[in-house]
Short mmCIF file of C-alpha atoms and ligand atoms in Angstrom, two decimals:
data_model
loop_
_atom_site.label_atom_id
_atom_site.label_comp_id
_atom_site.label_asym_id
_atom_site.label_seq_id
_atom_site.Cartn_x
_atom_site.Cartn_y
_atom_site.Cartn_z
CA UNK A 75 -12.42 38.24 -33.02
CA UNK A 76 -13.32 35.20 -30.93
CA UNK A 77 -15.47 35.76 -27.85
CA UNK A 78 -14.10 34.75 -24.46
CA UNK A 79 -16.43 32.82 -22.17
CA UNK A 80 -16.21 31.52 -18.60
CA UNK A 81 -17.56 27.98 -18.91
CA UNK A 82 -14.87 26.24 -16.86
CA UNK A 83 -12.15 27.45 -14.49
CA UNK A 84 -9.39 26.60 -16.95
CA UNK A 85 -10.83 28.87 -19.64
CA UNK A 86 -8.34 31.17 -17.87
CA UNK A 87 -4.58 30.55 -17.81
CA UNK A 88 -2.59 30.70 -14.58
CA UNK A 89 -1.55 34.28 -15.28
CA UNK A 90 -5.06 35.33 -16.21
CA UNK A 91 -6.33 33.85 -12.93
CA UNK A 92 -3.69 35.73 -10.93
CA UNK A 93 -4.64 38.93 -12.81
CA UNK A 94 -8.30 38.25 -11.98
CA UNK A 95 -7.38 38.06 -8.29
CA UNK A 96 -5.54 41.40 -8.40
CA UNK A 97 -8.50 42.97 -10.16
CA UNK A 98 -11.02 41.43 -7.74
CA UNK A 99 -9.04 42.89 -4.82
CA UNK A 100 -9.13 46.37 -6.42
CA UNK A 101 -12.85 46.06 -7.12
CA UNK A 102 -13.52 44.86 -3.58
CA UNK A 103 -11.93 47.97 -2.16
CA UNK A 104 -13.80 50.22 -4.65
CA UNK A 105 -17.10 48.54 -3.81
CA UNK A 106 -16.56 48.71 -0.06
CA UNK A 107 -15.70 52.41 -0.38
CA UNK A 108 -18.93 52.92 -2.36
CA UNK A 109 -16.99 54.43 -5.26
CA UNK A 110 -18.98 55.18 -8.37
CA UNK A 111 -17.84 52.94 -11.23
CA UNK A 112 -19.74 52.62 -14.51
CA UNK A 113 -17.87 50.47 -17.08
CA UNK A 114 -21.10 48.68 -17.99
CA UNK A 115 -23.16 51.86 -18.55
CA UNK A 116 -25.69 51.18 -21.35
CA UNK A 117 -24.96 47.43 -21.12
CA UNK A 118 -27.35 44.65 -20.20
CA UNK A 119 -27.02 41.02 -19.19
CA UNK A 120 -29.56 38.19 -19.41
CA UNK A 121 -29.42 35.87 -16.39
CA UNK A 122 -30.98 32.48 -17.07
CA UNK A 123 -31.82 30.38 -14.02
CA UNK A 124 -33.08 26.82 -14.42
CA UNK A 125 -32.27 26.11 -10.73
CA UNK A 126 -32.73 28.06 -7.48
CA UNK A 127 -30.10 30.53 -6.22
CA UNK A 128 -29.48 33.18 -3.57
CA UNK A 129 -25.78 34.10 -3.88
CA UNK A 130 -25.37 33.72 -7.64
CA UNK A 131 -28.43 35.75 -8.54
CA UNK A 132 -27.89 38.53 -6.04
CA UNK A 133 -24.12 38.83 -6.52
CA UNK A 134 -24.34 38.98 -10.34
CA UNK A 135 -27.32 41.34 -10.34
CA UNK A 136 -25.81 43.61 -7.69
CA UNK A 137 -22.38 43.59 -9.31
CA UNK A 138 -23.63 44.34 -12.81
CA UNK A 139 -25.85 47.15 -11.51
CA UNK A 140 -22.97 48.64 -9.47
CA UNK A 141 -20.87 48.67 -12.65
CA UNK A 142 -23.60 50.71 -14.36
CA UNK A 143 -25.40 47.95 -16.27
CA UNK A 144 -28.82 46.32 -16.16
CA UNK A 145 -29.12 42.61 -15.35
CA UNK A 146 -32.36 40.81 -16.18
CA UNK A 147 -33.34 37.83 -14.02
CA UNK A 148 -35.14 35.00 -15.83
CA UNK A 149 -36.67 32.41 -13.52
CA UNK A 150 -36.99 28.71 -14.48
CA UNK A 151 -40.63 29.15 -15.51
CA UNK A 152 -39.79 32.15 -17.74
CA UNK A 153 -37.45 30.23 -20.01
CA UNK A 154 -38.55 26.59 -20.11
CA UNK A 155 -35.05 25.57 -21.24
CA UNK A 156 -35.23 22.47 -23.42
CA UNK A 157 -39.03 22.38 -23.34
CA UNK A 158 -40.17 25.80 -24.53
CA UNK A 159 -36.94 26.71 -26.31
CA UNK A 160 -33.46 25.30 -26.97
CA UNK A 161 -30.26 26.64 -25.42
CA UNK A 162 -28.88 27.38 -28.90
CA UNK A 163 -31.86 29.54 -29.90
CA UNK A 164 -31.79 31.40 -26.58
CA UNK A 165 -28.07 32.09 -26.97
CA UNK A 166 -28.64 33.60 -30.42
CA UNK A 167 -31.61 35.62 -29.17
CA UNK A 168 -29.91 37.11 -26.12
CA UNK A 169 -26.72 37.82 -28.10
CA UNK A 170 -28.85 40.34 -30.04
CA UNK A 171 -30.50 41.95 -26.99
CA UNK A 172 -27.71 41.78 -24.42
CA UNK A 173 -23.98 42.26 -23.95
CA UNK A 174 -23.51 39.20 -21.75
CA UNK A 175 -25.32 36.00 -20.76
CA UNK A 176 -25.11 34.37 -17.33
CA UNK A 177 -26.72 30.95 -16.95
CA UNK A 178 -27.35 28.34 -14.26
CA UNK A 179 -28.61 25.08 -15.73
CA UNK A 180 -28.86 21.36 -15.02
CA UNK A 181 -27.16 19.81 -18.02
CA UNK A 182 -23.62 20.92 -18.81
CA UNK A 183 -24.44 20.24 -22.48
CA UNK A 184 -26.89 23.15 -22.37
CA UNK A 185 -24.02 25.36 -21.16
CA UNK A 186 -21.88 24.12 -24.06
CA UNK A 187 -24.74 24.98 -26.44
CA UNK A 188 -24.85 28.52 -25.02
CA UNK A 189 -21.10 28.75 -25.52
CA UNK A 190 -21.36 27.47 -29.09
CA UNK A 191 -24.15 29.77 -30.25
CA UNK A 192 -23.59 32.99 -28.27
CA UNK A 193 -21.76 35.90 -29.87
CA UNK A 194 -21.46 37.68 -26.49
CA UNK A 195 -19.59 36.29 -23.44
CA UNK A 196 -21.34 33.49 -21.52
CA UNK A 197 -20.70 33.04 -17.80
CA UNK A 198 -21.45 29.67 -16.24
CA UNK A 199 -23.32 30.16 -12.94
CA UNK A 200 -23.32 26.38 -12.17
CA UNK A 201 -24.23 23.19 -13.97
CA UNK A 202 -24.51 19.60 -12.75
CA UNK A 203 -20.86 19.26 -13.82
CA UNK A 204 -19.14 22.40 -12.50
CA UNK A 205 -19.27 25.84 -10.83
CA UNK A 206 -16.31 27.90 -12.08
CA UNK A 207 -17.28 31.29 -10.57
CA UNK A 208 -17.49 29.64 -7.15
CA UNK A 209 -14.08 28.01 -7.28
CA UNK A 210 -12.34 31.08 -8.74
CA UNK A 211 -13.89 32.99 -5.82
CA UNK A 212 -12.79 30.35 -3.34
CA UNK A 213 -9.19 30.50 -4.49
CA UNK A 214 -9.33 34.31 -4.49
CA UNK A 215 -10.48 34.12 -0.85
CA UNK A 216 -7.54 31.86 0.01
CA UNK A 217 -5.17 34.08 -2.03
CA UNK A 218 -6.26 37.11 0.01
CA UNK A 219 -4.91 35.33 3.10
CA UNK A 220 -1.94 33.43 1.67
CA UNK A 221 -0.89 35.38 -1.45
CA UNK A 222 2.30 33.84 -2.83
CA UNK A 223 2.11 30.58 -0.90
CA UNK A 224 -0.73 28.95 -2.82
CA UNK A 225 1.43 26.10 -4.09
CA UNK A 226 2.25 24.96 -0.52
CA UNK A 227 -1.38 24.66 0.47
CA UNK A 228 -3.15 21.44 1.28
CA UNK A 229 -6.80 21.94 0.33
CA UNK A 230 -9.08 19.12 1.44
CA UNK A 231 -12.66 18.76 0.27
CA UNK A 232 -14.79 16.38 2.33
CA UNK A 233 -18.13 15.17 0.93
CA UNK A 234 -19.76 14.38 -2.39
CA UNK A 235 -17.53 14.38 -5.51
CA UNK A 236 -19.84 16.90 -7.18
CA UNK A 237 -19.73 20.01 -9.40
CA UNK A 238 -17.70 21.90 -6.78
CA UNK A 239 -15.02 19.20 -6.73
CA UNK A 240 -14.85 18.95 -10.53
CA UNK A 241 -14.10 22.67 -10.59
CA UNK A 242 -11.42 22.35 -7.88
CA UNK A 243 -9.78 19.64 -9.97
CA UNK A 244 -9.92 21.79 -13.10
CA UNK A 245 -8.31 24.63 -11.11
CA UNK A 246 -5.59 22.18 -10.06
CA UNK A 247 -4.86 21.68 -13.78
CA UNK A 248 -3.73 25.31 -14.07
CA UNK A 249 -2.62 26.45 -10.57
CA UNK A 250 -0.30 24.30 -8.46
CA UNK A 251 -1.53 23.18 -5.00
CA UNK A 252 -2.22 19.92 -3.19
CA UNK A 253 -5.84 18.86 -3.55
CA UNK A 254 -7.52 16.00 -1.74
CA UNK A 255 -11.13 14.91 -2.12
CA UNK A 256 -12.47 12.62 0.60
CA UNK A 257 -15.71 11.01 -0.55
CA UNK A 258 -17.59 7.72 -0.08
CA UNK A 259 -16.80 4.98 -2.58
CA UNK A 260 -19.03 5.41 -5.61
CA UNK A 261 -19.31 9.21 -5.12
CA UNK A 262 -15.97 10.20 -6.67
CA UNK A 263 -15.59 13.26 -8.89
CA UNK A 264 -15.67 12.93 -12.67
CA UNK A 265 -13.01 10.41 -13.78
CA UNK A 266 -12.20 12.16 -17.07
CA UNK A 267 -11.64 15.43 -15.23
CA UNK A 268 -9.22 13.74 -12.83
CA UNK A 269 -7.27 12.14 -15.71
CA UNK A 270 -7.20 15.43 -17.59
CA UNK A 271 -5.84 17.37 -14.57
CA UNK A 272 -3.31 14.63 -13.77
CA UNK A 273 -2.09 14.73 -17.38
CA UNK A 274 -1.20 18.43 -16.89
CA UNK A 275 1.15 17.49 -14.02
CA UNK A 276 0.62 20.80 -12.23
CA UNK A 277 -0.83 19.70 -8.87
CA UNK A 278 -1.08 16.57 -6.80
CA UNK A 279 -4.66 15.30 -6.74
CA UNK A 280 -5.71 12.59 -4.26
CA UNK A 281 -9.04 10.84 -3.98
CA UNK A 282 -9.45 9.17 -0.56
CA UNK A 283 -12.24 7.62 1.49
CA UNK A 284 -10.95 8.07 5.05
CA UNK A 285 -11.71 11.58 6.37
CA UNK A 286 -9.14 11.50 9.20
CA UNK A 287 -6.35 10.50 6.81
CA UNK A 288 -7.61 13.10 4.31
CA UNK A 289 -7.71 16.17 6.58
CA UNK A 290 -4.33 15.46 8.23
CA UNK A 291 -2.40 18.78 8.25
CA UNK A 292 -4.99 20.48 6.02
CA UNK A 293 -4.74 24.24 5.48
CA UNK A 294 -8.30 24.35 4.14
CA UNK A 295 -11.23 22.04 4.86
CA UNK A 296 -14.05 22.56 2.40
CA UNK A 297 -17.43 20.86 2.27
CA UNK A 298 -20.74 21.13 0.42
CA UNK A 299 -24.22 19.62 0.68
CA UNK A 300 -24.45 15.85 0.36
CA UNK A 301 -27.31 16.08 -2.16
CA UNK A 302 -27.00 18.81 -4.80
CA UNK A 303 -29.83 20.50 -6.66
CA UNK A 304 -31.46 17.82 -8.78
CA UNK A 305 -30.60 15.07 -6.22
CA UNK A 306 -32.71 16.23 -3.29
CA UNK A 307 -34.96 13.13 -3.44
CA UNK A 308 -31.87 11.01 -2.63
CA UNK A 309 -31.14 12.96 0.53
CA UNK A 310 -32.24 10.36 3.12
CA UNK A 311 -30.23 7.60 1.49
CA UNK A 312 -27.23 9.93 1.13
CA UNK A 313 -27.34 11.04 4.78
CA UNK A 314 -26.75 7.39 5.80
CA UNK A 315 -23.81 7.02 3.41
CA UNK A 316 -22.19 10.40 4.06
CA UNK A 317 -22.58 10.69 7.88
CA UNK A 318 -19.01 9.53 8.60
CA UNK A 319 -17.82 12.52 6.54
CA UNK A 320 -19.46 15.21 8.69
CA UNK A 321 -17.06 18.11 9.35
CA UNK A 322 -17.26 18.40 13.13
CA UNK A 323 -15.01 19.16 16.10
CA UNK A 324 -13.57 15.63 16.07
CA UNK A 325 -12.54 15.76 12.44
CA UNK A 326 -10.98 19.24 12.50
CA UNK A 327 -8.56 18.16 15.28
CA UNK A 328 -6.52 16.51 12.53
CA UNK A 329 -6.10 19.68 10.44
CA UNK A 330 -3.54 22.45 11.07
CA UNK A 331 -4.48 24.69 14.03
CA UNK A 332 -4.99 27.69 11.77
CA UNK A 333 -6.91 25.75 9.09
CA UNK A 334 -9.65 27.64 7.23
CA UNK A 335 -13.16 26.19 6.95
CA UNK A 336 -14.91 26.88 3.65
CA UNK A 337 -18.34 26.04 2.19
CA UNK A 338 -19.88 27.35 -1.02
CA UNK A 339 -23.25 27.65 0.80
CA UNK A 340 -26.15 27.08 1.19
CA UNK A 341 -25.16 24.81 4.11
CA UNK A 342 -27.40 22.16 5.59
CA UNK A 343 -26.22 22.79 9.14
CA UNK A 344 -26.07 19.66 11.28
CA UNK A 345 -25.54 17.47 8.22
CA UNK A 346 -22.27 18.04 6.33
CA UNK A 347 -21.04 20.55 8.95
CA UNK A 348 -21.88 21.31 12.56
CA UNK A 349 -22.76 24.77 13.88
CA UNK A 350 -19.59 24.71 16.02
CA UNK A 351 -17.40 24.42 12.92
CA UNK A 352 -19.24 26.75 10.53
CA UNK A 353 -19.61 29.43 13.24
CA UNK A 354 -16.03 29.04 14.52
CA UNK A 355 -13.14 31.52 14.23
CA UNK A 356 -11.62 29.32 11.52
CA UNK A 357 -14.67 29.63 9.28
CA UNK A 358 -14.41 32.13 6.38
CA UNK A 359 -17.68 31.19 4.70
CA UNK A 360 -19.16 34.70 4.65
CA UNK A 361 -15.94 36.31 3.40
CA UNK A 362 -16.03 33.62 0.72
CA UNK A 363 -19.69 34.39 -0.10
CA UNK A 364 -19.00 38.15 -0.25
CA UNK A 365 -16.12 37.51 -2.63
CA UNK A 366 -18.49 36.02 -5.21
CA UNK A 367 -19.47 39.61 -5.96
CA UNK A 368 -15.93 40.94 -6.43
CA UNK A 369 -14.52 37.92 -8.29
CA UNK A 370 -17.46 37.80 -10.70
CA UNK A 371 -17.16 41.54 -11.33
CA UNK A 372 -13.52 40.87 -12.27
CA UNK A 373 -14.58 37.97 -14.51
CA UNK A 374 -17.25 40.02 -16.30
CA UNK A 375 -14.90 42.96 -16.90
CA UNK A 376 -12.21 40.61 -18.23
CA UNK A 377 -14.61 38.83 -20.60
CA UNK A 378 -15.94 42.17 -21.82
CA UNK A 379 -12.36 43.39 -22.49
CA UNK A 380 -12.81 46.28 -20.09
CA UNK A 381 -9.57 45.90 -18.15
N1 LIG B 635 -22.92 29.08 -3.76
C1 LIG B 635 -23.92 29.37 -4.60
O1 LIG B 635 -23.77 29.31 -5.82
O2 LIG B 635 -25.07 29.74 -3.97
P1 LIG B 635 -26.50 29.86 -4.65
O3 LIG B 635 -26.92 28.48 -5.06
O4 LIG B 635 -27.40 30.43 -3.57
O5 LIG B 635 -26.39 30.77 -5.83
N1 LIG B 636 -23.30 21.21 -5.14
C1 LIG B 636 -24.29 22.23 -4.88
C2 LIG B 636 -23.67 23.59 -4.98
C3 LIG B 636 -24.61 24.73 -4.68
C4 LIG B 636 -23.97 26.07 -4.82
C5 LIG B 636 -25.42 22.08 -5.87
O1 LIG B 636 -25.14 21.89 -7.06
O2 LIG B 636 -26.58 22.13 -5.46
#
């Protein structure tokens, strides 16, 4: 039997994603009620981190432990991915020790190597190319509020056309909604990903450069850091280029009154978003961050065929 992995958002069909959301909602209520739940008793998961993390590490480790399993955190210096050992060898090794592998790496090719060589499910915890667990969580967070009206939503991302945006576009290839990315020229999301999603004809995908035009009548305004992990030395140059895209009180005037502000976090407050916006009533960033736990629990149970 072939093993199911979560390497990209569209490894799940539309119906599987909607089932994930139902399951995540059930798990959220179980978790909040402190119910005992042990589907991963006697199971273990290797968590490979080549980059820093707060949410991904803690939500996966906490979630797997709550479900009765043992998650093992491996820091960048423990693994030496690509220097001490190859992704393919690690995937074969951990497939013998563990029931699941979670990995956060720089190169998406390393993730594809894990996928190719693992005989247990692999969960992508972010690469330079994408961040599927984040975007499935983000849409779950919107679904909690809007349920059946997802296809009417105008979701506007303002900032760098990075891994977060590539995942939004891949989601738009399976679930219908209106997606706009406002970014500076030269910082667009991956062109092949845009063509692929457009070829599916499911959603309308717009790439714009004018933030006021972009956020007009938005239901969701989403942003992320201007320099991702691995680009931090470019930050000063990027601040100059991206400043006109700051999400602040002037920009949000153009969205719907009840728009939701979202950010995958960590936020660099005062850069891509002001305190007034991220701390406002419209901001759901901590609900979104909490939902990483519940959505990932649903993903892990689904991959492990435990639903
Ligand atoms: N959003 C997110 O993945 O956060 P971390 O980098 O802290 O894991
Ligand atoms: N684009 C950011 C997301 C962090 C969760 C990064 O890759 O650093």
